[in-house]
Structure formats: structure tokens, C-alpha cells
Coordinates of C-alpha atoms and ligand atoms in Angstrom, one line a residue:
M813 CA 92.5 95.4 90.5
C814 CA 94.8 96.0 87.6
G815 CA 93.7 94.0 84.4
I816 CA 95.8 93.1 81.3
I817 CA 94.6 92.3 77.9
A818 CA 96.6 91.7 74.8
C819 CA 96.2 90.3 71.5
I820 CA 97.5 89.5 67.9
A821 CA 94.6 90.2 65.6
D822 CA 93.8 89.6 62.0
D823 CA 92.9 93.3 61.8
R824 CA 93.5 96.2 63.9
A825 CA 93.9 95.2 67.6
A826 CA 93.0 98.5 69.3
P827 CA 89.2 98.2 68.9
I828 CA 89.4 94.7 70.4
L829 CA 91.7 96.0 73.2
L830 CA 89.2 98.6 74.2
E831 CA 86.4 96.1 74.4
G832 CA 88.5 94.0 76.6
L833 CA 89.2 96.8 78.8
K834 CA 85.7 97.5 79.3
R835 CA 85.1 93.8 80.3
V836 CA 87.7 94.0 83.1
E837 CA 86.6 97.5 84.2
Y838 CA 84.7 95.7 87.1
R839 CA 87.9 94.7 88.6
G840 CA 88.5 98.3 89.7
Y841 CA 91.1 100.9 88.3
D842 CA 92.0 104.5 88.2
S843 CA 93.7 104.9 84.9
A844 CA 94.1 102.8 81.6
G845 CA 96.0 102.7 78.4
V846 CA 97.0 100.9 75.3
A847 CA 100.3 100.4 73.2
T848 CA 100.4 98.7 69.8
I849 CA 103.1 98.2 67.1
G850 CA 102.3 100.7 64.2
R851 CA 104.1 101.0 60.8
D852 CA 106.6 103.6 62.7
G853 CA 107.0 101.6 65.7
I854 CA 105.2 101.3 69.2
L855 CA 102.5 103.7 69.9
V856 CA 101.1 104.5 73.3
K857 CA 98.0 106.2 74.7
K858 CA 97.0 106.4 78.1
D859 CA 95.3 108.5 80.8
V860 CA 93.5 108.8 84.3
G861 CA 89.8 108.3 84.5
K862 CA 87.2 105.9 83.4
I863 CA 87.8 104.1 79.9
A864 CA 84.8 105.9 78.2
Q865 CA 86.4 109.4 79.2
I866 CA 90.0 108.3 78.2
E867 CA 88.5 106.9 74.6
A868 CA 86.9 110.3 74.4
R869 CA 89.9 112.3 75.2
Q870 CA 92.5 110.1 73.6
K871 CA 90.7 107.8 71.2
L872 CA 92.6 104.6 72.0
S873 CA 90.7 102.8 69.5
L874 CA 92.2 104.5 66.6
L875 CA 95.7 103.3 67.4
D876 CA 97.2 101.5 64.3
G877 CA 98.6 98.0 64.3
R878 CA 97.3 94.3 64.7
I879 CA 99.0 93.5 67.7
G880 CA 98.9 95.3 71.2
V881 CA 98.7 95.4 74.7
A882 CA 96.3 97.3 77.1
H883 CA 96.1 97.6 81.0
T884 CA 93.7 99.1 83.6
R885 CA 95.8 100.2 86.8
W886 CA 94.9 100.3 90.3
A887 CA 97.5 102.5 91.8
T888 CA 100.0 101.0 94.5
H889 CA 103.6 102.4 93.7
G890 CA 103.0 106.0 92.6
G891 CA 100.1 108.3 92.3
V892 CA 97.1 108.1 89.9
T893 CA 98.7 110.2 86.9
K894 CA 99.0 109.8 83.3
R895 CA 102.8 109.1 83.6
N896 CA 102.2 106.1 86.0
A897 CA 99.6 104.6 83.7
H898 CA 100.4 101.5 81.8
P899 CA 101.7 100.6 79.4
H900 CA 105.3 101.6 80.2
T901 CA 108.0 101.8 77.4
S902 CA 111.7 101.6 77.7
C903 CA 113.9 104.8 77.2
N904 CA 114.0 104.6 73.4
E905 CA 110.6 102.7 73.0
L906 CA 112.1 99.6 72.1
V907 CA 109.8 97.8 74.6
A908 CA 106.2 98.3 76.0
I909 CA 104.9 96.3 78.9
A910 CA 101.7 96.2 80.9
H911 CA 102.1 94.6 84.5
N912 CA 100.0 93.3 87.2
G913 CA 101.5 92.9 90.6
I914 CA 104.4 94.4 92.9
I915 CA 108.1 94.3 92.0
K916 CA 109.8 93.9 95.5
N917 CA 113.4 94.6 94.2
Y918 CA 112.3 97.5 91.8
L919 CA 114.5 100.2 93.7
K920 CA 117.6 97.9 93.3
L921 CA 116.8 97.0 89.8
K922 CA 116.3 100.7 88.9
K923 CA 119.5 102.0 90.4
E924 CA 121.3 99.2 88.5
L925 CA 119.6 100.4 85.1
E926 CA 120.0 104.1 85.8
L927 CA 124.0 103.5 86.1
K928 CA 123.6 101.9 82.7
G929 CA 122.1 105.4 81.4
H930 CA 118.2 104.2 81.6
K931 CA 116.1 107.2 82.4
F932 CA 112.7 106.5 84.1
K933 CA 109.5 108.4 83.4
S934 CA 107.1 107.3 86.1
E935 CA 107.1 106.5 89.8
T936 CA 106.1 102.9 89.5
D937 CA 107.6 99.6 90.4
S938 CA 106.3 98.4 87.0
E939 CA 108.4 100.3 84.7
V940 CA 111.7 98.9 85.7
I941 CA 110.4 95.6 83.6
A942 CA 110.4 97.5 80.3
H943 CA 113.9 98.7 81.0
L944 CA 115.1 95.4 82.1
L945 CA 113.8 93.6 79.1
E946 CA 115.3 96.3 76.8
E947 CA 118.6 95.6 78.2
E948 CA 118.1 91.8 77.9
Y949 CA 116.9 92.0 74.5
K950 CA 119.7 94.1 73.4
R951 CA 122.0 91.6 74.8
L952 CA 120.2 88.3 73.7
R953 CA 118.6 89.4 70.6
N954 CA 115.7 87.1 71.2
P955 CA 112.2 88.2 73.0
T956 CA 111.7 84.9 74.6
R957 CA 115.0 84.4 76.1
A958 CA 115.0 88.3 77.1
T959 CA 111.7 87.9 78.9
A960 CA 113.0 84.8 80.8
S961 CA 116.1 86.4 81.8
A962 CA 114.3 89.6 82.8
A963 CA 111.8 87.3 84.9
R964 CA 114.5 85.6 86.8
K965 CA 115.7 89.0 87.9
L966 CA 112.3 90.1 89.2
E967 CA 111.3 89.3 92.8
G968 CA 107.7 89.6 93.7
Q969 CA 104.4 89.1 92.1
Y970 CA 103.9 89.6 88.5
A971 CA 102.1 89.0 85.5
F972 CA 103.4 91.0 82.4
V973 CA 103.1 91.1 78.7
A974 CA 105.6 92.8 76.3
L975 CA 105.8 94.0 72.9
F976 CA 108.9 94.6 71.0
Q977 CA 109.8 97.1 68.3
G978 CA 110.2 95.6 65.0
R979 CA 108.8 92.5 66.0
G980 CA 105.1 93.1 65.1
D981 CA 104.6 89.4 65.0
L982 CA 104.7 88.4 68.8
L983 CA 103.8 88.9 72.3
T984 CA 105.8 87.6 75.2
G985 CA 104.5 87.4 78.9
A986 CA 105.6 85.8 82.3
R987 CA 103.9 85.1 85.6
N988 CA 104.4 84.6 89.3
D989 CA 101.7 84.8 91.7
A990 CA 99.3 86.7 89.5
P991 CA 97.0 85.3 86.9
L992 CA 98.0 85.2 83.3
L993 CA 96.3 83.1 80.6
V994 CA 96.3 82.6 77.0
G995 CA 93.2 82.6 74.7
L996 CA 93.0 80.9 71.4
S997 CA 90.5 81.4 68.7
E998 CA 90.7 80.6 65.1
R999 CA 92.1 84.0 63.8
K1000 CA 93.3 85.8 67.2
R1001 CA 95.5 85.1 70.0
F1002 CA 95.1 86.6 73.5
L1003 CA 97.0 87.2 76.6
A1004 CA 95.1 88.3 79.6
S1005 CA 94.8 88.4 83.3
D1006 CA 90.9 87.3 83.2
V1007 CA 89.1 85.2 80.8
L1008 CA 86.4 87.8 80.8
A1009 CA 88.9 90.1 78.7
F1010 CA 88.5 87.8 75.7
I1011 CA 85.5 85.5 76.4
E1012 CA 83.5 87.1 73.6
H1013 CA 86.3 85.8 71.2
T1014 CA 87.1 82.4 72.6
D1015 CA 86.5 80.0 75.2
R1016 CA 89.7 78.1 74.7
V1017 CA 92.2 79.0 77.4
I1018 CA 95.8 77.7 78.4
F1019 CA 96.3 78.8 82.1
M1020 CA 99.9 79.5 82.8
D1021 CA 101.6 78.6 86.0
N1022 CA 104.2 80.6 88.3
L1023 CA 107.6 81.3 86.8
E1024 CA 106.6 80.3 83.3
V1025 CA 107.2 82.5 80.2
V1026 CA 104.9 82.5 77.1
T1027 CA 105.5 83.6 73.5
V1028 CA 102.4 84.0 71.1
T1029 CA 102.5 84.3 67.6
D1030 CA 100.1 84.1 64.8
K1031 CA 100.9 80.3 64.4
D1032 CA 102.1 79.2 67.7
V1033 CA 102.1 79.4 71.4
R1034 CA 105.2 78.2 73.4
I1035 CA 105.2 78.1 77.1
S1036 CA 108.5 77.3 79.1
D1037 CA 110.0 77.6 82.6
L1038 CA 112.3 80.5 83.3
S1039 CA 115.4 78.2 82.2
G1040 CA 113.9 78.1 78.7
K1041 CA 112.6 74.3 78.9
E1042 CA 109.5 73.9 77.1
V1043 CA 106.4 73.1 79.3
R1044 CA 103.4 71.2 77.6
K1045 CA 100.1 72.6 78.5
E1046 CA 96.7 71.6 78.3
V1047 CA 93.7 73.8 76.5
T1048 CA 90.7 74.0 78.8
Q1049 CA 87.3 75.0 77.6
I1050 CA 85.5 77.5 79.7
A1051 CA 82.0 76.5 80.5
W1052 CA 80.9 80.2 80.5
E1053 CA 78.4 81.5 78.0
L1054 CA 78.5 85.0 76.7
A1055 CA 75.2 85.5 78.3
D1056 CA 76.8 85.0 81.6
V1057 CA 78.9 88.2 81.0
S1058 CA 76.4 90.4 79.4
K1059 CA 73.9 92.6 81.5
L1060 CA 71.1 91.4 79.1
D1061 CA 68.0 93.8 80.0
Y1062 CA 69.2 94.4 83.6
A1063 CA 70.2 98.0 84.6
H1064 CA 73.2 96.6 86.6
Y1065 CA 75.1 93.6 86.8
T1066 CA 74.6 93.6 90.6
L1067 CA 70.8 93.2 90.0
K1068 CA 71.1 90.6 87.5
E1069 CA 73.5 88.4 89.6
I1070 CA 71.0 88.9 92.7
E1071 CA 68.3 87.7 90.3
E1072 CA 69.9 84.9 88.5
Q1073 CA 70.5 83.0 91.9
P1074 CA 67.8 80.5 91.4
S1075 CA 69.7 79.0 88.4
T1076 CA 73.3 79.7 89.8
L1077 CA 72.3 77.7 93.2
H1078 CA 70.9 75.0 91.2
R1079 CA 74.3 74.8 89.2
A1080 CA 76.5 75.1 92.3
L1081 CA 74.7 72.0 93.8
I1082 CA 76.0 69.9 90.7
Q1083 CA 79.4 68.4 91.9
E1084 CA 81.2 65.5 90.9
E1085 CA 80.6 62.8 93.4
E1086 CA 84.1 61.8 93.4
K1087 CA 85.3 65.1 94.0
L1088 CA 83.1 66.0 96.8
A1089 CA 83.9 62.8 98.3
S1090 CA 87.8 63.4 98.1
F1091 CA 87.0 66.8 99.7
V1092 CA 85.1 65.5 102.6
E1093 CA 87.5 62.6 103.2
V1094 CA 90.4 64.9 103.7
L1095 CA 88.2 66.9 106.3
K1096 CA 87.2 63.8 108.1
S1097 CA 90.8 62.5 108.3
S1098 CA 92.3 65.8 109.6
D1099 CA 93.3 66.4 113.4
S1100 CA 92.9 70.2 112.9
V1101 CA 90.7 72.3 110.5
F1102 CA 91.3 75.9 109.6
L1103 CA 89.0 77.9 107.7
T1104 CA 89.8 81.2 105.7
G1105 CA 88.8 83.8 103.1
A1106 CA 88.1 87.5 102.9
G1107 CA 85.2 89.8 102.9
S1108 CA 82.0 87.9 101.9
S1109 CA 84.1 84.7 101.4
F1110 CA 85.3 85.0 104.9
H1111 CA 81.5 85.2 106.1
A1112 CA 80.9 81.9 104.1
A1113 CA 84.0 80.6 106.1
L1114 CA 82.0 81.6 109.4
V1115 CA 79.1 79.6 108.3
L1116 CA 81.2 76.6 107.5
K1117 CA 82.8 76.8 110.9
H1118 CA 79.5 77.1 112.6
R1119 CA 78.0 74.2 110.7
L1120 CA 81.2 71.9 111.2
N1121 CA 81.2 72.6 114.8
I1122 CA 77.6 72.2 115.4
E1123 CA 76.4 69.6 112.9
A1124 CA 79.6 67.6 112.3
R1125 CA 81.3 67.8 115.4
I1126 CA 84.4 69.0 113.8
R1127 CA 86.3 71.6 115.5
A1128 CA 87.4 74.3 113.0
D1129 CA 88.8 77.8 113.4
A1130 CA 87.9 80.5 110.9
V1131 CA 90.7 83.1 110.7
V1132 CA 90.6 86.0 108.1
A1133 CA 93.1 85.6 105.3
G1134 CA 95.1 88.6 106.2
E1135 CA 95.6 87.4 109.6
F1136 CA 96.2 83.9 109.1
A1137 CA 99.9 83.7 109.7
S1138 CA 99.0 83.5 113.2
Q1139 CA 97.7 80.1 113.1
S1140 CA 100.9 78.7 111.6
H1141 CA 102.4 77.4 114.8
F1142 CA 99.2 75.0 115.2
M1143 CA 99.4 73.5 111.6
N1144 CA 101.2 70.3 110.6
R1145 CA 101.0 67.5 108.1
N1146 CA 97.6 66.4 109.7
S1147 CA 96.0 69.8 109.3
T1148 CA 93.7 71.0 106.7
V1149 CA 92.8 74.4 105.5
V1150 CA 89.9 75.3 103.6
A1151 CA 90.1 78.5 101.7
I1152 CA 87.3 80.1 100.0
S1153 CA 87.4 82.7 97.5
Q1154 CA 85.1 83.8 94.3
S1155 CA 88.2 84.9 92.3
G1156 CA 90.8 82.3 93.6
E1157 CA 93.3 85.3 93.3
T1158 CA 92.9 87.4 96.6
A1159 CA 96.5 87.9 97.8
D1160 CA 95.8 87.6 101.3
V1161 CA 94.1 83.9 100.7
L1162 CA 97.0 82.9 98.4
E1163 CA 99.5 84.1 101.1
A1164 CA 97.3 81.9 103.9
V1165 CA 97.7 78.9 101.6
K1166 CA 101.4 79.4 101.4
V1167 CA 101.8 79.4 105.0
A1168 CA 99.6 76.2 105.3
R1169 CA 101.6 74.5 102.8
S1170 CA 104.9 75.6 104.5
K1171 CA 103.7 73.4 107.5
G1172 CA 102.7 70.6 105.3
A1173 CA 99.0 71.1 105.7
R1174 CA 96.6 69.9 103.3
V1175 CA 94.6 72.6 101.3
L1176 CA 91.0 72.3 100.2
S1177 CA 89.4 75.3 98.3
I1178 CA 85.8 76.4 97.3
V1179 CA 86.4 78.7 94.4
N1180 CA 84.5 80.2 91.4
A1181 CA 87.3 81.0 88.8
V1182 CA 88.3 77.8 87.1
G1183 CA 92.1 77.6 86.6
S1184 CA 92.7 80.4 89.2
S1185 CA 95.9 80.4 91.4
L1186 CA 94.0 79.1 94.4
V1187 CA 92.9 76.0 92.4
S1188 CA 96.3 75.3 91.4
A1189 CA 97.7 75.8 94.8
G1190 CA 95.3 73.4 96.6
D1191 CA 94.8 69.5 96.8
H1192 CA 90.9 69.4 95.9
A1193 CA 88.9 72.1 94.7
L1194 CA 84.8 72.4 94.6
H1195 CA 83.7 75.1 92.0
L1196 CA 81.0 77.4 92.6
N1197 CA 79.7 77.0 88.9
C1198 CA 77.9 80.2 89.2
G1199 CA 79.4 82.1 86.1
P1200 CA 81.4 85.2 86.2
E1201 CA 80.4 87.6 88.9
V1202 CA 80.8 91.2 87.4
G1203 CA 79.3 93.4 90.1
V1204 CA 82.2 94.2 92.6
A1205 CA 79.9 93.2 95.8
A1206 CA 79.8 89.4 95.8
T1207 CA 76.1 88.2 95.6
K1208 CA 75.6 85.1 93.9
S1209 CA 78.9 83.7 94.8
F1210 CA 78.3 84.2 98.4
T1211 CA 75.2 82.1 98.2
A1212 CA 76.7 79.4 95.9
Q1213 CA 79.6 79.0 98.6
L1214 CA 76.8 78.5 101.2
A1215 CA 75.1 75.8 98.9
I1216 CA 78.5 74.2 98.5
I1217 CA 78.9 74.3 102.4
G1218 CA 75.6 72.5 102.7
L1219 CA 76.7 69.8 100.4
V1220 CA 79.8 69.1 102.4
L1221 CA 77.8 69.1 105.6
D1222 CA 75.3 66.7 104.2
S1223 CA 78.0 64.3 103.1
L1224 CA 79.9 64.6 106.3
T1225 CA 77.0 63.8 108.5
G1226 CA 75.5 61.4 106.0
K1227 CA 72.0 63.2 106.5
E1228 CA 69.3 63.0 103.9
T1229 CA 70.3 66.0 101.7
S1230 CA 68.3 69.2 102.6
L1231 CA 69.5 70.6 99.3
N1232 CA 67.6 69.5 96.4
G1233 CA 68.5 71.8 93.3
E1234 CA 65.0 72.2 92.1
S1235 CA 63.3 73.0 95.3
L1236 CA 66.2 75.1 96.2
A1237 CA 65.6 77.1 93.1
R1238 CA 62.0 77.5 93.8
R1239 CA 62.5 78.9 97.2
V1240 CA 65.0 81.3 96.1
K1241 CA 62.7 82.4 93.3
E1242 CA 59.9 83.0 95.8
T1243 CA 62.4 84.9 98.1
L1244 CA 63.3 87.2 95.0
A1245 CA 59.7 88.5 95.6
V1246 CA 61.0 90.6 98.6
R1247 CA 62.6 93.0 96.0
E1248 CA 59.8 95.6 96.2
R1249 CA 59.8 95.7 100.0
A1250 CA 63.5 96.1 100.3
R1251 CA 63.3 98.8 97.6
A1252 CA 60.6 100.7 99.7
L1253 CA 62.9 100.4 102.6
A1254 CA 65.9 101.6 101.0
K1255 CA 63.8 104.7 100.1
R1256 CA 62.7 105.3 103.5
Y1257 CA 66.2 104.7 105.2
R1258 CA 68.5 106.5 102.5
H1259 CA 69.6 109.3 104.6
R1260 CA 70.2 107.5 107.7
P1261 CA 73.9 107.6 108.8
D1262 CA 73.9 104.4 110.5
F1263 CA 72.5 100.7 110.0
Y1264 CA 72.8 97.7 112.4
F1265 CA 72.3 93.9 111.6
I1266 CA 72.1 91.2 114.3
G1267 CA 71.5 87.6 114.3
R1268 CA 72.4 84.6 116.3
S1269 CA 74.5 81.4 115.5
V1270 CA 74.5 80.5 111.8
H1271 CA 72.7 84.0 111.2
Y1272 CA 75.5 86.0 112.7
P1273 CA 77.6 85.7 109.7
I1274 CA 74.6 86.7 107.6
A1275 CA 74.4 89.9 109.6
L1276 CA 78.1 90.6 109.0
E1277 CA 77.4 90.2 105.2
G1278 CA 74.3 92.4 105.2
A1279 CA 76.4 95.2 106.8
L1280 CA 79.3 94.6 104.4
K1281 CA 77.0 94.8 101.3
L1282 CA 75.4 98.1 102.5
K1283 CA 78.7 99.7 103.3
E1284 CA 80.1 98.6 100.0
L1285 CA 77.2 99.9 97.7
S1286 CA 75.5 102.8 99.9
Y1287 CA 78.5 104.2 101.8
I1288 CA 76.4 104.1 104.8
H1289 CA 78.0 103.1 108.0
A1290 CA 76.8 99.7 109.0
E1291 CA 77.7 97.1 111.5
G1292 CA 76.8 93.5 111.7
M1293 CA 77.1 91.7 115.1
P1294 CA 75.8 88.9 117.2
A1295 CA 72.5 89.8 118.6
S1296 CA 73.9 88.8 122.2
E1297 CA 76.5 91.4 121.8
L1298 CA 74.1 94.4 121.6
K1299 CA 74.0 94.8 125.3
H1300 CA 77.7 95.2 125.6
G1301 CA 77.9 98.7 124.0
T1302 CA 76.1 99.0 120.7
L1303 CA 72.6 99.7 122.5
A1304 CA 74.1 103.1 123.4
L1305 CA 74.1 104.2 119.7
I1306 CA 70.4 103.3 119.2
E1307 CA 68.6 106.6 118.6
E1308 CA 65.0 107.2 117.7
G1309 CA 64.5 105.9 114.3
T1310 CA 67.9 103.9 113.9
P1311 CA 67.1 101.2 111.5
V1312 CA 68.2 97.6 112.9
V1313 CA 67.8 94.6 110.5
V1314 CA 67.0 91.5 113.0
L1315 CA 67.6 88.1 111.3
N1316 CA 65.1 86.0 113.1
P1317 CA 64.0 82.8 111.7
G1318 CA 61.8 80.5 113.7
D1319 CA 64.3 78.2 114.8
E1320 CA 65.8 77.8 118.3
T1321 CA 67.4 81.3 118.2
Y1322 CA 64.0 82.9 117.8
D1323 CA 63.1 83.6 121.3
D1324 CA 66.4 85.1 122.3
T1325 CA 66.7 87.2 119.1
L1326 CA 63.1 88.5 119.6
S1327 CA 64.1 89.6 123.3
N1328 CA 67.0 91.5 121.6
A1329 CA 64.5 93.2 119.1
H1330 CA 62.2 94.3 122.1
E1331 CA 65.2 95.9 123.7
L1332 CA 65.9 97.8 120.5
K1333 CA 62.4 98.7 119.9
A1334 CA 62.1 100.3 123.6
R1335 CA 65.1 102.4 122.9
G1336 CA 63.4 103.9 119.7
A1337 CA 64.9 101.6 116.8
E1338 CA 63.0 100.5 114.0
V1339 CA 63.3 97.1 113.6
I1340 CA 63.3 95.3 110.2
G1341 CA 62.4 91.5 111.0
I1342 CA 63.7 89.1 108.1
T1343 CA 61.8 86.2 109.2
D1344 CA 59.6 83.1 108.3
R1345 CA 57.6 83.7 111.6
A1346 CA 56.1 87.2 111.7
N1347 CA 55.8 89.2 114.8
K1348 CA 53.9 92.3 115.5
L1349 CA 56.9 93.8 117.2
Y1350 CA 58.7 94.4 114.0
T1351 CA 58.4 98.0 112.6
H1352 CA 58.7 96.1 109.1
T1353 CA 59.0 92.7 108.1
I1354 CA 60.4 90.9 105.1
S1355 CA 59.0 87.4 104.9
V1356 CA 61.1 84.7 103.4
P1357 CA 59.8 81.2 102.9
H1358 CA 59.9 78.7 105.6
V1359 CA 63.0 76.2 104.9
A1360 CA 65.4 74.0 106.8
E1361 CA 67.5 75.8 109.4
S1362 CA 70.5 74.9 107.2
V1363 CA 69.1 76.5 104.2
M1364 CA 67.9 79.6 105.8
P1365 CA 71.1 81.7 105.4
I1366 CA 70.8 81.4 101.7
L1367 CA 67.6 83.0 101.7
E1368 CA 67.8 85.6 104.3
V1369 CA 70.6 87.0 102.6
I1370 CA 68.8 87.9 99.4
P1371 CA 66.5 90.8 101.0
L1372 CA 70.0 92.1 102.3
Q1373 CA 71.5 92.2 98.9
F1374 CA 68.6 94.1 97.6
L1375 CA 68.6 96.5 100.3
A1376 CA 72.2 97.4 99.4
Y1377 CA 71.5 97.4 95.7
Y1378 CA 68.5 99.8 96.0
T1379 CA 70.1 101.9 98.8
A1380 CA 72.9 102.6 96.4
L1381 CA 70.6 103.6 93.7
E1382 CA 68.6 105.9 96.1
R1383 CA 72.0 107.7 96.9
K1384 CA 72.9 107.9 93.2
N1385 CA 76.0 105.4 93.8
N1386 CA 76.7 103.1 90.9
P1387 CA 76.2 99.9 92.3
D1388 CA 78.5 97.9 89.9
Y1389 CA 81.5 100.0 90.6
P1390 CA 81.5 101.2 94.3
R1391 CA 84.1 103.7 95.0
N1392 CA 87.6 102.7 96.2
L1393 CA 86.8 98.9 95.8
A1394 CA 88.3 96.4 93.5
K1395 CA 86.7 93.0 92.5
S1396 CA 89.7 91.1 93.1
V1397 CA 92.2 92.4 95.8
T1398 CA 95.6 91.0 94.3
V1399 CA 98.0 92.8 96.5
K1400 CA 98.4 92.6 100.0
Ligands
F6R1180 C1 82.3 91.7 99.2 C2 83.4 91.5 98.1 C3 84.7 91.4 98.8 C4 85.2 89.9 98.5 C5 86.7 89.7 98.9 C6 87.3 88.5 98.7 O1 81.2 92.1 98.5 O2 83.0 91.4 97.1 O3 84.9 91.8 100.0 O4 84.3 89.1 99.1 O5 87.5 90.6 98.3 O6 87.1 88.1 97.3 P1 87.3 86.7 97.0 O7 86.2 85.8 97.2 O8 87.5 86.9 95.5 O9 88.4 86.0 97.5

């Protein structure tokens, strides 16, 4: 969703900001803009559309000044219009701001500001921040104190960055429940919502916490709480290589991220023993365990639930993050919530964690983004270590989540580990050979209106994941379901030629799932078997290597990722930026 990048550069800021905007494009947006402080004051250019189109029309990169802020907007309050795009300025252009989040009390603040003579130009909630800052700045004559004072009046979720007319030497910002971080290079300073926005300039980062205010100058970074009390912060070195955020020679990030899974899985399995032990200890000592996540991360939670129930005999409930509040009555100090998230910033997941905290429950997280809000909100975090995931559809992060779940289970059950990094990487590499087969199927079925995915036990969440990937990238209607549920309605929808993906490895679910495949075939379906035990029944077979049952979900999702990717290409969709989707869903 929305992205912010601001910088103090040693030369013109606008080209750097434009590059930063391109780096956060993957989050999803519908308009963008840049504001700088030029010789004659604050300059703003913004518009609707893609960044390349806006640059072609408005020439954002030509703005003058060595300090500025840029934003990609995902519309929430107010339509997709140039006026509503950020940055927003106060009435006399004394202040320019870019904001992520939602200001809940904006109507009240707007009324108060209008009574003081402020004239609003947009329909957004964000614009109140610019006017409020102007009022506070006129009163306090100090940008830092003005920012803290304005932040104290805001209710809701925010990360914002501000520029002040006549103060071409500084940026201020504040956060509450939305990410904001400081990037430090030798000659430049950054404030951004996402490390990727400035990763080509520096890997040295300060993560801000909620209700903190930052002032950045050439020489100094000062962070304080909202009362003005200084807070000491650590500088963290992000372990991401620039290569991790570049497409290299791949046509799309999504393809690169699917193909790099041998190495990302290998890395996911490298966890500090102590951290893993503390994580597992909390699970062992809990009276009740709740699992949550959204989208693909929720599918990983379903895999964890299955494995905790069956292998570790720990009763766990998995509840999608947006519905998590319903569980609050069953939580207490002896409960544990495991929250799974790639970004660590999904609003529903953070809300679920708040609910858990309010009941005194402990919170464990499995998360990719180091320094994300979820990491700070929890007691113990295990990191996916899979590097930045730029493609909107989760691919390598999902398999990394499954790998970490495997480590947790091995440690809980005390079994000899089924997850050796090198052998897993080898198996995954072998599985990548299904690429051409998946591409051929994508071509064959590209015009079909519906697709079904079925599987039993731990393969059922993978069926859900396959359907989600296909919907997201190809825009074809797809449903994932337990194989057993077919008879309870869905068979009525099967017609001559309907493609059904059947996840059917040779484990104890094999025979039952094969019977379901027979039923489908008898009704005209074209059955695509994903399996390590071939059968003549399948119209098409995608063979995956034979591995332990617990590892199979990691392998069998790979053909489904390729199928979604190539179907998107066949249908002329951009798989990296599917329509209407945001990488990180930071509003409820
Ligand atoms: C699916 C996808 C989304 C995310 C969901 C959760 O391909 O990308 O459905 O899985 O938005 O995001 P995180 O894991 O960042 O909490």
C-alpha cells in the first residue's frame, strides 16, 4: 500500500526520490508525487497513474532542491485524483507532508482548522496533518516541537514525513502503527516506510517505534517521544544484498523469487538455536495456542495447525487475522498466539496481536521483514531470511514459512530433523524442472473460466494456496478445498474440460484422494495430478521428487506458483503487479 521516501541529499534529491518511488512500486498504488524545497520555496508535482507515466507527464525528477519527500498513494479516503495524491501542502505552502495510514479523527480536526481559516484542497484525511503542522509551527517556531505537538493530536494510524518552508536543512517525521525508518549513508539521510526505498544507498537503518518523532539533518538524527524526551536508538545493519532487490536477468520479480527458492529455503533453515529453543519453549508451556495470518501467511498457519495437532499433539486453532477478535474470550496469560506474516505490517495481523496482548497472551511471530511492527509487538520472532519479496504474490516467503514450521515441529517433537538445508535445496532445485510442464498447462487452460484445487490433510492448505496464486495473478476464478468436500456441492460445477489440480503425493491420503480424482474424471474434469506416485488416471501429471511427508508441501506448491505465473503471462497480465492488489495491506 502507500509508500514514503524522503531524503536529504548532497546534490539534487528528486532523482533519488524517483528511484525510491520505483522501488516501493510493488506495494501497490494509484497515484504518486514528490515535494522538494527549492530556492523559492516548496515545490510539488503529483499525478495519478504509474510512476513512469507521471514522470513522463510531470518530470518529477527535474524538481530543484536537495531535500524532499515522495509518496505512492493507495486511495482510502477520497478518490484516485491528482488533488488527493500526496504530498499535501498547508494553505500557504508553509509545510508539505506525505502520510501512510488513516487519521481517525480527521473530520473533527478539519472542522477546527477550517474555523481558524484553513482551506482544504483534497478529500483526504492526510491533508489535516499539513494544516495542523502549519498551526503548530506558527505557534512553536520549531519543526520538531511542532511535529510532536501535531502527533499528540492525531488519532489513528500514521507514519508521516514533513518539509518546512525556509528550513531546507531538515526533515521531520512521526509514527504510530505504521512503519517509518531512518536510513544513514555517509552523504545522505533517508526517512522511509520501507528499507527497499533506499537500500541501494545504505543498509544502515534505525527502526522507529510507535509514538516517536524524528528530526533528520545533514549532521544529526534525533528521536524523541511525543513529550520531547530523547530516545536512544540502535543502528541496525540490514543483511540484504542489492542483488536481492534487483530483477537480475529475470523477466519478472515473481519468476526470480520462485526460482531462488533453493537458496532462500537453505537460508530459512539457518536459525539461531537459542531463539528457536525459546520459541518452542513458549509453545510447549502454553495451555492454548492460536495461530493467525492473512492470505498466504494464513495458509502457512493452517499447515502449522495441522502439524501441531497431528505430530506434536498440541491443540491449536488457526483463525484468519481479520476475524481474530472472536477468539479473545478464550485467551488468557497462559495462551500463546503465533502470528505469521511476510511483511510484519499487515494491519489485521497487528490488530490480532493487540487483542492477544490485551488478554495477557504471549506472542510469537514468524516474519520476514526485520524491524517490522510485528517483530516489536511480539515476545520471540523467527525470521524467514528470504530477502525482500517484491512480487506482489507471496512465493519464496510462503515456502520459507513452511520450512520454519518444519524446524519448530522437529524441535517440538524431538525427531531427527527431516530438514537438512542442502538436501532440501537440492530437492527444490529438482522440482524447479516442472517449469516447462506448468507453462504448457498454462497455455492449454488460459481461457478456462474456473479452476479447482483439492488436497487432503496438510495438502489442503496447499490447495488453497494454489487457488489464491492463480486468482491473484491470472484473474481466473479458482477455488481450493479439501478433497472430501467435493461431493458436498462442487461436483455440480464440473463440466467437460474443467481443470482440477489434485495434490496427491504417495502418503496415507493417496487412495482417498485418488478416488476423488476418479469421481472428477467420470464427470468430465481434466485432472492435473501433482504427485510423486504417477497414475494413468491423471489427464496430466506433474511429478515432484519423493520426500518425507512433512516436506512435501514445500515441493508441491512450486508447480502451482509456476502455473499462476505462466497463466498470467498467457493472459497478458503483469505478474509482478496484479490489478487491485497491494503487497502489504496496512489498513483494515
Ligand atoms: C498472497 C499474498 C497476500 C499476503 C497477505 C499477507 O500471494 O501475497 O495474500 O499473503 O497480504 O501478507 P503478509 O504475509 O505480509 O502479512
